[in-house]
Coordinates of C-alpha atoms in Angstrom, one line a residue:
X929 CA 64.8 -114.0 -114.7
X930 CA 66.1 -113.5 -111.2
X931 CA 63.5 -110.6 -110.8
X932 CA 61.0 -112.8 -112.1
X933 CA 61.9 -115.7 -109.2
X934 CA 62.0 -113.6 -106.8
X935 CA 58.3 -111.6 -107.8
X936 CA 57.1 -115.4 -108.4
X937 CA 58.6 -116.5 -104.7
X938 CA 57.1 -113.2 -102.6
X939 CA 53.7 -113.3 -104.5
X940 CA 53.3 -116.9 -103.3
X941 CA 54.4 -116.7 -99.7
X942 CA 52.2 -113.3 -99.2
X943 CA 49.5 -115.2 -100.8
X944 CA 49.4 -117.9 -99.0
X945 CA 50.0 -116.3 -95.7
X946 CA 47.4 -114.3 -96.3
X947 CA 45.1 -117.3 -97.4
X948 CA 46.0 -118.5 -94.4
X949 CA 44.6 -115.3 -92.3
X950 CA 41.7 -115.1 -94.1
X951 CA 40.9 -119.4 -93.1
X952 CA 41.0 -118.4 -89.8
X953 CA 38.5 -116.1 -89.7
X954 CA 36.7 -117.6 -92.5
X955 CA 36.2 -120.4 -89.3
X956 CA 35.2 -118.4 -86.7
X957 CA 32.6 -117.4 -89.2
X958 CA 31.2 -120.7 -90.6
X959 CA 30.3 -123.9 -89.3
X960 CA 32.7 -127.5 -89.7
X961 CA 29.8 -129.0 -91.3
X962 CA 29.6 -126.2 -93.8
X963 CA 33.2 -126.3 -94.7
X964 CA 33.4 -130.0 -94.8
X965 CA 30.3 -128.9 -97.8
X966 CA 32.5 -126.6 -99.2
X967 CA 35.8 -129.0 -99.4
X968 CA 33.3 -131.1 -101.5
X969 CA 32.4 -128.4 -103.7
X970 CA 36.4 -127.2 -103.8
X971 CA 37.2 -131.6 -104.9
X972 CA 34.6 -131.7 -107.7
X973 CA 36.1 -128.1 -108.4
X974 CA 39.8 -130.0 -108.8
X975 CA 38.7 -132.2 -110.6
X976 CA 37.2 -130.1 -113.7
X977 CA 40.2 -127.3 -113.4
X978 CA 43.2 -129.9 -114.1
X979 CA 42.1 -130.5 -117.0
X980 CA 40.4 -127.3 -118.2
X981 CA 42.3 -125.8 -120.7
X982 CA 43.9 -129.0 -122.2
X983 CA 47.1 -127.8 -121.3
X984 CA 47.1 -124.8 -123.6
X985 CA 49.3 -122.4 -120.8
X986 CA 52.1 -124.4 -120.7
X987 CA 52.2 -124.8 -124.8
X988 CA 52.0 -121.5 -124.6
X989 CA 54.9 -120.9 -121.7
X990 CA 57.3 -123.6 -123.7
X991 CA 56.4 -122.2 -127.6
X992 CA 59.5 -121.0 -129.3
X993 CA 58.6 -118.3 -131.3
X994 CA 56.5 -115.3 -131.4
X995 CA 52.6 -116.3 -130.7
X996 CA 50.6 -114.6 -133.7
X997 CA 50.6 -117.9 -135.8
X998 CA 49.5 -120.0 -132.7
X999 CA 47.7 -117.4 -129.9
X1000 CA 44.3 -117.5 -132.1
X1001 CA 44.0 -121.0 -131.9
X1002 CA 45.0 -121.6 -127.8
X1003 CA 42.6 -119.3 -127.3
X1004 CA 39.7 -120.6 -128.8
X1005 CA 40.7 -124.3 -127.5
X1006 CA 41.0 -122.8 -123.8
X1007 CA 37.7 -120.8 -123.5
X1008 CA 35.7 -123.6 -125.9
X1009 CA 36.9 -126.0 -123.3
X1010 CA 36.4 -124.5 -120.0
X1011 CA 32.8 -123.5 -121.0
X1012 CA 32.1 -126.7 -122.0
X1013 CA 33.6 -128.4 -118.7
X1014 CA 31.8 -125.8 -116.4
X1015 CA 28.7 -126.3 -118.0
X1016 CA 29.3 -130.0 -117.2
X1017 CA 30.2 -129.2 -113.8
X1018 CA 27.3 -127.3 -113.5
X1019 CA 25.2 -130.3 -114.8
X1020 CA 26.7 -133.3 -113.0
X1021 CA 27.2 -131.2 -110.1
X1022 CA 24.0 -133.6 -108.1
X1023 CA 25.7 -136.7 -108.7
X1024 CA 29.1 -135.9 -108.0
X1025 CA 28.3 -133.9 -104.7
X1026 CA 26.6 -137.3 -103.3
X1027 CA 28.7 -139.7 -104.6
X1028 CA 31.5 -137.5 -102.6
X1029 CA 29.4 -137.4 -99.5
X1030 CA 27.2 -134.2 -99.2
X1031 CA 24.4 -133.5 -101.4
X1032 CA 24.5 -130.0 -99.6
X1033 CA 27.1 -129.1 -102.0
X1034 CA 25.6 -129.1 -105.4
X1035 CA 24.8 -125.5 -105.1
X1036 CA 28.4 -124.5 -104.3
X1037 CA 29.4 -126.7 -106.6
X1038 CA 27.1 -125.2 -109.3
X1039 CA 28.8 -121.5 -108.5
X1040 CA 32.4 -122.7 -108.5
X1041 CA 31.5 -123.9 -112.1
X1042 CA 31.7 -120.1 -112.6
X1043 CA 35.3 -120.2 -111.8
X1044 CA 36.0 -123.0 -114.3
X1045 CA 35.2 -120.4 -116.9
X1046 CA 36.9 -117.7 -115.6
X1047 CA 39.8 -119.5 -115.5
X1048 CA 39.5 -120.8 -119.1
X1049 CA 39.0 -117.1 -120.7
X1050 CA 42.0 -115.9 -118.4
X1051 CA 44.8 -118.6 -118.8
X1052 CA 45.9 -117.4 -122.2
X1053 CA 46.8 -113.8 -121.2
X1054 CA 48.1 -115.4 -117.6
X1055 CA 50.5 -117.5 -120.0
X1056 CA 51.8 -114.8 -121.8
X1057 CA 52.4 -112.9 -118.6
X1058 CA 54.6 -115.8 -117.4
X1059 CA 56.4 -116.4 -120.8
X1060 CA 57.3 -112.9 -120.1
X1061 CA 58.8 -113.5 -117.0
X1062 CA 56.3 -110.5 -115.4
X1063 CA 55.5 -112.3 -112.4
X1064 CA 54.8 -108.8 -111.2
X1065 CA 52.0 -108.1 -113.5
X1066 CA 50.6 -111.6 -111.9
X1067 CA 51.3 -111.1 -108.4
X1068 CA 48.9 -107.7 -109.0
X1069 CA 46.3 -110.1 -110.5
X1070 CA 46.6 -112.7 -107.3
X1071 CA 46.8 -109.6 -104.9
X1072 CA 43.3 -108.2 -105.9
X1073 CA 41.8 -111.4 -106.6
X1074 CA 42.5 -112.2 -102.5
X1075 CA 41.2 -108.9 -101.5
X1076 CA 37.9 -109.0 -103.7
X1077 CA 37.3 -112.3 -102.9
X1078 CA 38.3 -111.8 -98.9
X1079 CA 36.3 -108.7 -99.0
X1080 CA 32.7 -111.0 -100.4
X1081 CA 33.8 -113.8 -98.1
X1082 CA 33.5 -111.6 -95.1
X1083 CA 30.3 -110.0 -96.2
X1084 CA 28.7 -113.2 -96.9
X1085 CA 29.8 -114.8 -93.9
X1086 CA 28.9 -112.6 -92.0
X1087 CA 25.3 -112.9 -92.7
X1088 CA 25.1 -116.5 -92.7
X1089 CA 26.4 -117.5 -95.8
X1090 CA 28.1 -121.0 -95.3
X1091 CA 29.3 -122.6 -98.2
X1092 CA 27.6 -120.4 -100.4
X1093 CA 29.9 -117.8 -99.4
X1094 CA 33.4 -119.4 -99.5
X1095 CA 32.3 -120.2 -103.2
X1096 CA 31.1 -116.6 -104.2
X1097 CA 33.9 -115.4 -102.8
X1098 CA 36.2 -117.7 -105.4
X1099 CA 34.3 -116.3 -108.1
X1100 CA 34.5 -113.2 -107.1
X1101 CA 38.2 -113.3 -107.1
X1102 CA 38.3 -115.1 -110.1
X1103 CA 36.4 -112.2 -112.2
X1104 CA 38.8 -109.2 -110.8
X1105 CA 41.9 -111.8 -111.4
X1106 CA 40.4 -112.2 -115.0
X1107 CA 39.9 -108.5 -115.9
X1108 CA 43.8 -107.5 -114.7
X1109 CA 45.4 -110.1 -116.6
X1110 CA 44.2 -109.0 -120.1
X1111 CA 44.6 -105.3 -119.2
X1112 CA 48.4 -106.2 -118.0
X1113 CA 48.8 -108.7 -120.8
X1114 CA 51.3 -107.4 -124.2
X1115 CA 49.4 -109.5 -126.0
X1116 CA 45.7 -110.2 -126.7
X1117 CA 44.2 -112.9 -129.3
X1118 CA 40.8 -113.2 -131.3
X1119 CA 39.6 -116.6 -131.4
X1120 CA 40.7 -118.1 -134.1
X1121 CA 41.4 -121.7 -135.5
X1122 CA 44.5 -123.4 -137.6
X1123 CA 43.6 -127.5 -137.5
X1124 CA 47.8 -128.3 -137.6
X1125 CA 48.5 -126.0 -134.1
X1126 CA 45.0 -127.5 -133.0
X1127 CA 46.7 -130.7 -133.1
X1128 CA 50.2 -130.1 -131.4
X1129 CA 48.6 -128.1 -128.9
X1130 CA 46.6 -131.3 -128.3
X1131 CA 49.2 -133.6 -128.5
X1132 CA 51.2 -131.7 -126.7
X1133 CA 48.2 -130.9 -123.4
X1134 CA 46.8 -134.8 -123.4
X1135 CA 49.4 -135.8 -121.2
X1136 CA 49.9 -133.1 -119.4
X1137 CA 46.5 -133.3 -118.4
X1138 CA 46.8 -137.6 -117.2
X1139 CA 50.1 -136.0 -114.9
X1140 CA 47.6 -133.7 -113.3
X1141 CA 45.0 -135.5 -112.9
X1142 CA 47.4 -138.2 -111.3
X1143 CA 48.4 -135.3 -108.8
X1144 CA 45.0 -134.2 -108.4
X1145 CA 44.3 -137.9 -107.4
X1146 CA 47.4 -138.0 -105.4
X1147 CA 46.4 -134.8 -103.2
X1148 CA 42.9 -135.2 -102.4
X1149 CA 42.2 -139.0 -102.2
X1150 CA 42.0 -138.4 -98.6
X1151 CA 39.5 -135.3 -99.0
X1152 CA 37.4 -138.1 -101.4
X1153 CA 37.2 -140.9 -99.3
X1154 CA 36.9 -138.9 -95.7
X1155 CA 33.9 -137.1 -97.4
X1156 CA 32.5 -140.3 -98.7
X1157 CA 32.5 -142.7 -95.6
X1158 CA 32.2 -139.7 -92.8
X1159 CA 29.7 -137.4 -94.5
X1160 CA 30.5 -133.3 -94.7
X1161 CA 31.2 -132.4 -90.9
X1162 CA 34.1 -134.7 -89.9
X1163 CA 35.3 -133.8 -93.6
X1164 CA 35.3 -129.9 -92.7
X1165 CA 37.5 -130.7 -89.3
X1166 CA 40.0 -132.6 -91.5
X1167 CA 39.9 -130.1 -93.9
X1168 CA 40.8 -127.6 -91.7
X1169 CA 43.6 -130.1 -89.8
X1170 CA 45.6 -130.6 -93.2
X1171 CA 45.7 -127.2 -94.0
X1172 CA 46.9 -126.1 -90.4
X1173 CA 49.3 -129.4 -90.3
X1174 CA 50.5 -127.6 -93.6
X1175 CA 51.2 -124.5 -92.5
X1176 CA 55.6 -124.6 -92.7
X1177 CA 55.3 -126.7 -96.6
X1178 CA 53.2 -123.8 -97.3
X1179 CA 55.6 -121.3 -96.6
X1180 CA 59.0 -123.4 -97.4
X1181 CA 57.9 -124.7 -100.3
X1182 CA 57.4 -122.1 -103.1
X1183 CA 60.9 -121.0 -101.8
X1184 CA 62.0 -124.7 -103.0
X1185 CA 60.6 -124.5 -106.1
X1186 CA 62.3 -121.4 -107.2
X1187 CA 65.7 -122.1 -105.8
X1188 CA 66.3 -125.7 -106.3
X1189 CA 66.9 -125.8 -109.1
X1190 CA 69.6 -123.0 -109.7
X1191 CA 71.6 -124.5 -106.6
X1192 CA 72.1 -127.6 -108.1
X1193 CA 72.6 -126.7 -112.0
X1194 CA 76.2 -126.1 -111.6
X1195 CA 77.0 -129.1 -110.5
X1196 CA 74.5 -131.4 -111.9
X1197 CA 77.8 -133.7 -113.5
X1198 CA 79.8 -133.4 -110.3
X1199 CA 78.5 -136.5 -108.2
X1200 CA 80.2 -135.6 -104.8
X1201 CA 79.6 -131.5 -105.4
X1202 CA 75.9 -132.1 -105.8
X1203 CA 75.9 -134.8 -102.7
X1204 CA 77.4 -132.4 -100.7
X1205 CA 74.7 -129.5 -101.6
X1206 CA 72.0 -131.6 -101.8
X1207 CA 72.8 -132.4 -98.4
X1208 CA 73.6 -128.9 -97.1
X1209 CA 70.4 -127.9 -98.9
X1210 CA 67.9 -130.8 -97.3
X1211 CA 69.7 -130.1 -94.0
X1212 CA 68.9 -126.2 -93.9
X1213 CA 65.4 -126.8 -95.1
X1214 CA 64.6 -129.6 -92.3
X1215 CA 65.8 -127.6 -89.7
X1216 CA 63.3 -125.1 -90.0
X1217 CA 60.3 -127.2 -90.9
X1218 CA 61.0 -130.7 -88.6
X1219 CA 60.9 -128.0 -85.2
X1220 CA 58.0 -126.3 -86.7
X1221 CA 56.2 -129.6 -87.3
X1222 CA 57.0 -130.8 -84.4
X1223 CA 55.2 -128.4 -81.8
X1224 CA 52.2 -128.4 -84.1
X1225 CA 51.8 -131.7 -83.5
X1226 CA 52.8 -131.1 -79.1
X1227 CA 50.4 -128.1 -79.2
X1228 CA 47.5 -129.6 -81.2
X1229 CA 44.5 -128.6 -78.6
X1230 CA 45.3 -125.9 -77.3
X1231 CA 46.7 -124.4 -81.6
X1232 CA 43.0 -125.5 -82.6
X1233 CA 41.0 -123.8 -79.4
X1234 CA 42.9 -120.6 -79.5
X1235 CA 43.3 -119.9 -83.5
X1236 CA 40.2 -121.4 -84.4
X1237 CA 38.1 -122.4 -81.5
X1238 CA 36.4 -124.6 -79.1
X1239 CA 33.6 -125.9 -81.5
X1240 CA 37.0 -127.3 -84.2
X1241 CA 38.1 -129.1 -81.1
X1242 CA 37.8 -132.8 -83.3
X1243 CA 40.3 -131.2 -85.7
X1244 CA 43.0 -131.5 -83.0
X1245 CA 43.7 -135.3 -83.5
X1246 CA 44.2 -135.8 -87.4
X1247 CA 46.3 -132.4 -86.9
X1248 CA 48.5 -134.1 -85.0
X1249 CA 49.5 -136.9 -88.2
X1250 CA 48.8 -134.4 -91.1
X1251 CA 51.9 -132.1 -89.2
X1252 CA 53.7 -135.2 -88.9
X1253 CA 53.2 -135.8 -92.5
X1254 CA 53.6 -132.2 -93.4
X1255 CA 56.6 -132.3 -92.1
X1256 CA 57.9 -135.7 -94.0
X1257 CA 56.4 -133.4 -97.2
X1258 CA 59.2 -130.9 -97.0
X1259 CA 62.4 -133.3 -97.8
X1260 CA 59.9 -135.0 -100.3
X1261 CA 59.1 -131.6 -101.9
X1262 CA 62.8 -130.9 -102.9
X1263 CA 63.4 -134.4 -103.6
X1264 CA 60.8 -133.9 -106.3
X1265 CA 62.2 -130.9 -107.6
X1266 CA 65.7 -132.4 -108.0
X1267 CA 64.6 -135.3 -109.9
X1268 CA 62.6 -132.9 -112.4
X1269 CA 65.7 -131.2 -112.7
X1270 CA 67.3 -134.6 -113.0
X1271 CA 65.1 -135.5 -116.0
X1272 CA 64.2 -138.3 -114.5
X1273 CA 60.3 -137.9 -115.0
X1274 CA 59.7 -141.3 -116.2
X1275 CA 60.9 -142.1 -112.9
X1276 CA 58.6 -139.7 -111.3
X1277 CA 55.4 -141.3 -112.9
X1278 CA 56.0 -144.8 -112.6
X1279 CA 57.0 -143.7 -108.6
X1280 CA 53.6 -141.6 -108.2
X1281 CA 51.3 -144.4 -109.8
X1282 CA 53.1 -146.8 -106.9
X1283 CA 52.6 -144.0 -104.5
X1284 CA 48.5 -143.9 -105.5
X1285 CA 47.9 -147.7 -105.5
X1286 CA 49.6 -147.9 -101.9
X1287 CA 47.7 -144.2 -100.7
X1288 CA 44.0 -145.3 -101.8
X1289 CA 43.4 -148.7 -100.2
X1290 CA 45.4 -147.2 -96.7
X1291 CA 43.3 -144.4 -96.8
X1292 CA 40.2 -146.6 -97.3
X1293 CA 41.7 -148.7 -94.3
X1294 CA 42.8 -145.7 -91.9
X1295 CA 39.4 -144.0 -92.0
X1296 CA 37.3 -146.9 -91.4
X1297 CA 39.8 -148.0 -88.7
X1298 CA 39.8 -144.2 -86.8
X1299 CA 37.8 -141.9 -88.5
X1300 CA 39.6 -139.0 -90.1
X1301 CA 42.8 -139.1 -88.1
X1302 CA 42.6 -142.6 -90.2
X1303 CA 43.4 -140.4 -93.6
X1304 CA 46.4 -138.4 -91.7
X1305 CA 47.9 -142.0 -90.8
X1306 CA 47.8 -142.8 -93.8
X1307 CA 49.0 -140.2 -95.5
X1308 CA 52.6 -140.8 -93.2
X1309 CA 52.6 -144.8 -93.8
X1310 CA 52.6 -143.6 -97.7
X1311 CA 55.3 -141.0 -97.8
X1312 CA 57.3 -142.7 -95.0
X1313 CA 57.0 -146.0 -96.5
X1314 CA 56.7 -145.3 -100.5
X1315 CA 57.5 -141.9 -101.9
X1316 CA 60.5 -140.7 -99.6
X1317 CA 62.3 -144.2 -100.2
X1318 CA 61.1 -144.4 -103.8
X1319 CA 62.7 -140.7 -104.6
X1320 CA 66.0 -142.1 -102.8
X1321 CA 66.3 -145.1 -105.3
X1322 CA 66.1 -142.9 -108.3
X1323 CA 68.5 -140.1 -107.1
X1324 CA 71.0 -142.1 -105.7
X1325 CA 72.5 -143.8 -108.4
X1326 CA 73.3 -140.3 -110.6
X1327 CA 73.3 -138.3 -107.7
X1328 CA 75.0 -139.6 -104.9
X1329 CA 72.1 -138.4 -102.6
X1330 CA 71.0 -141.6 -100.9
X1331 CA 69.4 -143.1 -97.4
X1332 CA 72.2 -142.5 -95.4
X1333 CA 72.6 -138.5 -96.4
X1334 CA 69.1 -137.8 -95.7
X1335 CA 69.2 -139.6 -92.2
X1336 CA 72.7 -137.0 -91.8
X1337 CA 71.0 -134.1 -93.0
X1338 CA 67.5 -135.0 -90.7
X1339 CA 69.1 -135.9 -87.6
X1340 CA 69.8 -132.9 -85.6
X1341 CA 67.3 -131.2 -86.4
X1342 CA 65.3 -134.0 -85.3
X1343 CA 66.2 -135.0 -82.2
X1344 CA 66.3 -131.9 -80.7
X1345 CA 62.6 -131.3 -82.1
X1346 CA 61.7 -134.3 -80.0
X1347 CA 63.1 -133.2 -77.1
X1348 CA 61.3 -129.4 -77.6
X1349 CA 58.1 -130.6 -78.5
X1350 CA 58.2 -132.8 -75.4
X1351 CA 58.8 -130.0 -73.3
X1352 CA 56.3 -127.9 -74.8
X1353 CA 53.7 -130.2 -74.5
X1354 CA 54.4 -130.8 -70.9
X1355 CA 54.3 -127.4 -69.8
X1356 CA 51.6 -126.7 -71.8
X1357 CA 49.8 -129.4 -70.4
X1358 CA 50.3 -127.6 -67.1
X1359 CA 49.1 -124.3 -68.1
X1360 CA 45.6 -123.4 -67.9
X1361 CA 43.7 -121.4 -71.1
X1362 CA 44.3 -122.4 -74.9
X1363 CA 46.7 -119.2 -75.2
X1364 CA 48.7 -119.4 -72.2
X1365 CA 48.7 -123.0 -72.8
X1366 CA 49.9 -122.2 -76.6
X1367 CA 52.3 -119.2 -75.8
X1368 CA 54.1 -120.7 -72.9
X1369 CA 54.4 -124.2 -74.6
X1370 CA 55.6 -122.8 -77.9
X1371 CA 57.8 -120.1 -76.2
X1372 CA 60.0 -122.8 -74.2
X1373 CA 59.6 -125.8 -77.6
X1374 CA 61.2 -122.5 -79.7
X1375 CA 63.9 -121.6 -77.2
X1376 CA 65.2 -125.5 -76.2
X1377 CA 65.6 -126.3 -79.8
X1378 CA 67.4 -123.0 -80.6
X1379 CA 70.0 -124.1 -77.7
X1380 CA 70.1 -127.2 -78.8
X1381 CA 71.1 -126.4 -82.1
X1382 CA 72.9 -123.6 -81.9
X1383 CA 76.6 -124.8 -82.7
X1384 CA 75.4 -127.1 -85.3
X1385 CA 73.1 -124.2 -86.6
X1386 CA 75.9 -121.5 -86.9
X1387 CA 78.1 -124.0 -89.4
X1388 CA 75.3 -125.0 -91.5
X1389 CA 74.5 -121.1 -92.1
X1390 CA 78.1 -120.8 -93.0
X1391 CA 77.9 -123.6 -95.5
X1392 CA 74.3 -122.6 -97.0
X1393 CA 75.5 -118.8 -97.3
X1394 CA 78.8 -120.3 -99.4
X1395 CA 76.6 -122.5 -101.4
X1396 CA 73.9 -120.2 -102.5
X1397 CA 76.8 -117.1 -103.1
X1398 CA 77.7 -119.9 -106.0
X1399 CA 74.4 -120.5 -107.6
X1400 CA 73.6 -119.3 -111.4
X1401 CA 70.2 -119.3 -112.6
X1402 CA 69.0 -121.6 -115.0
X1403 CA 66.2 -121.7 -117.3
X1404 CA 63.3 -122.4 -115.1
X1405 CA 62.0 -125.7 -115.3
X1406 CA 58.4 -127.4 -113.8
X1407 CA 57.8 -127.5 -110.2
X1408 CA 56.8 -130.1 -108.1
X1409 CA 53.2 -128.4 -107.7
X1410 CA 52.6 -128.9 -111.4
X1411 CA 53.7 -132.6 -111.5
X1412 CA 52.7 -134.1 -108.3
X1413 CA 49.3 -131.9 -107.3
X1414 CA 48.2 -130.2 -104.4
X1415 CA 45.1 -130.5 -102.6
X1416 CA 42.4 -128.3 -103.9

């Protein structure tokens, strides 16, 4: 299990850091207006995967019991639903591309319907591989699906591909991530059909599928309504803000996932032993991500002209409030985790429905108000003002872990990223070019918070090395990705 975690923890971050490599060039390559059709395409796209295989991986990862009596059936339920929804994709594709703001996108739309499929034929052996703990075999799978599909990205691109091309490129990757996961899967099922394991395997997906759609909803109301009121182009320079104002949840958070809950399983019926590492925990994960936040959002213009250039310019102001709600993500992300591993789900879903019903109508609001920095606003009046609290009034009471430790754990870390993202932003403000402007800003933001926290820095090392020496892994339970949604 530990080998598993830690294939399941590497294969995410190199994924994602090489997603990330590949968006940057990906936007030197193609136009904001073309992404902004492509984040349409990747929503409608969202919306048919959550629900694709009616939840048939996760019966699959939870079944006790070998899988000959029930593989048949999940099989036959997950490809006979995934080709009917992406030939429904494929179908409504017109309608849901304007109602979402960009008719552009109904071809791209169309092609990622391919994926849908793909995805349906290849989640039963991708199951397996995960009930088997060989997060190896499916790090091998993600690996060459992110070279095949960088590989047709590039080519497309290149010759003036748009949309089109960031949507080949998924299926692309989807077909080569398909055909490694049945060769590397133990186990491989005909289609088959018992009506009683038809049943639980429904009963048991239905809701499943309403907590994921929730999170769908949840993650990419913003992309919906920016899309819908602002058309594709201001759309793609949001797009491509969140996912830069993302950049430290992306790499902090798989590491969450997979560690949470093992540091807090010991102690789970010691009130002031899981306080104390909850806040320990919180307090090692905010000083890494609050500084990193922090001079994305000092170094906004010149971060956008020199990674991405001139012509993303407009991205640089809703970067600077998706960061800041990047950055209110992280304690938010392990909060999440802990109350999964708390049980306390019911909790969780009454707490996300709030969370939605406050989100939509700001959203609405912020974008009509400022445009697409409107949707990054909102997003921080949400979390600030809704899920952070929300998460604290469920914890506290079994936990211990309330207000006042979370304002312990975030205050160092946060005033002296206030007072280094100040500094950078002045000197970089002084500096002329978008990298000297980004190197000399970032170089003096990184060194005045490292002397400014050195002291404090040095114990809370000593106290996280202590507290993870101590951790036994558990069995591993959902993560916060799979209950709360990420954007598409």
């Amino acid at each position: 299990m530990g080998r598993a975690a830690a294939w399941s923890s590497f294969g995410s971050i190199v994924m994602r850091l090489g997603s990330f490599s590949v968006g940057i060039v990906a936007a030197r390559l193609i136009a904001p207006d073309q992404f902004g059709v492509f984040a349409v395409a990747l929503t409608v796209h969202a919306i048919i995967i959550n629900v694709s295989d009616l939840g048939v991986s996760a019966y699959i990862v939870r079944h006790r019991g070998k899988l000959d009596a029930v593989g048949p059936t999940v099989t036959s339920i997950a490809m006979i639903s995934a080709a009917l929804l992406a030939g429904g994709m494929a179908l409504v594709a017109p309608w849901l591309s304007r109602e979402l703001g960009s008719v552009e996108a109904v071809d791209p739309v169309r092609v990622l319907s391919l994926t849908v499929l793909l995805a349906g034929i290849s989640s039963v052996p991708s199951a397996v591989l995960t009930r088997e703990f060989r997060q190896d075999k499916r790090f091998l799978a993600d690996l060459l699906n992110f070279l095949s599909s960088t590989g047709i990205l590039l080519a497309l691109a290149l010759t003036g591909g748009g949309a089109l091309a960031l949507a080949w490129s998924r299926v692309a990757g989807q077909a080569v991530s398909t055909v490694v996961l049945f060769a590397a899967s133990p186990e491989r099922f005909r289609p088959g059909f018992d009506r009683a394991v038809g049943s639980k395997v429904v009963t048991f997906g239905v809701p499943l599928i309403a907590s994921s759609f929730l999170g769908f909803l949840i993650g990419n109301v913003d992309y919906i309504v920016v899309g819908r009121l602002l058309g594709a182009e201001p759309l793609g320079f949001y797009y491509l803000a969140y996912n830069a104002g993302s950049w430290p949840y992306i790499i902090l958070s798989p590491i969450v996932a997979s560690i949470a809950v093992a540091a807090f399983s010991r102690v789970r019926h010691d009130r002031a032993q899981f306080a104390d590492r909850m806040s320990t925990s919180m307090a090692a994960l905010l000083a890494i991500g609050i500084p990193a936040n922090a001079l994305i959002v000092a170094l906004a213009h010149p971060l956008v002209g020199a990674i991405y250039g001139s012509r993303w310019a407009p991205a640089a102001a809703p970067l600077a409030w998706t960061a800041i709600y990047g950055a209110l993500r992280l304690p938010a992300d392990l909060l999440t985790n802990v109350t999964i591993a708390e049980g306390k789900t019911r909790g969780l879903l009454v707490l996300q429905l709030v969370y939605l019903a406050v989100l939509t109508p700001v959203t609405v609001w912020g974008v009509h108000v400022w445009g697409a920095v409107g949707a990054g606003v909102a997003h921080v009046i949400a979390i600030a003002g809704i899920l952070l609290p929300g998460f604290l009034i469920i914890l506290a009471r079994t936990t211990g872990f309330g207000l006042r430790r979370l304002l312990a754990a975030a205050a160092r870390p946060l005033a002296a990223s206030l007072v280094a993202a100040t500094a950078a932003h002045l000197v970089a403000d002084r500096v002329g070019g978008v990298w000297p402007s980004l190197l000399a800003g970032g170089s003096v933001g990184v060194l005045i918070y490292l002397v400014l926290v050195a002291s404090w820095g040095r114990r809370l090392a000593t106290a996280a090395r202590a507290l993870w020496t101590s951790v036994e892994e558990p069995e591993p339970e959902p993560t916060s990705q799979e209950l709360v949604g990420a954007h598409a």
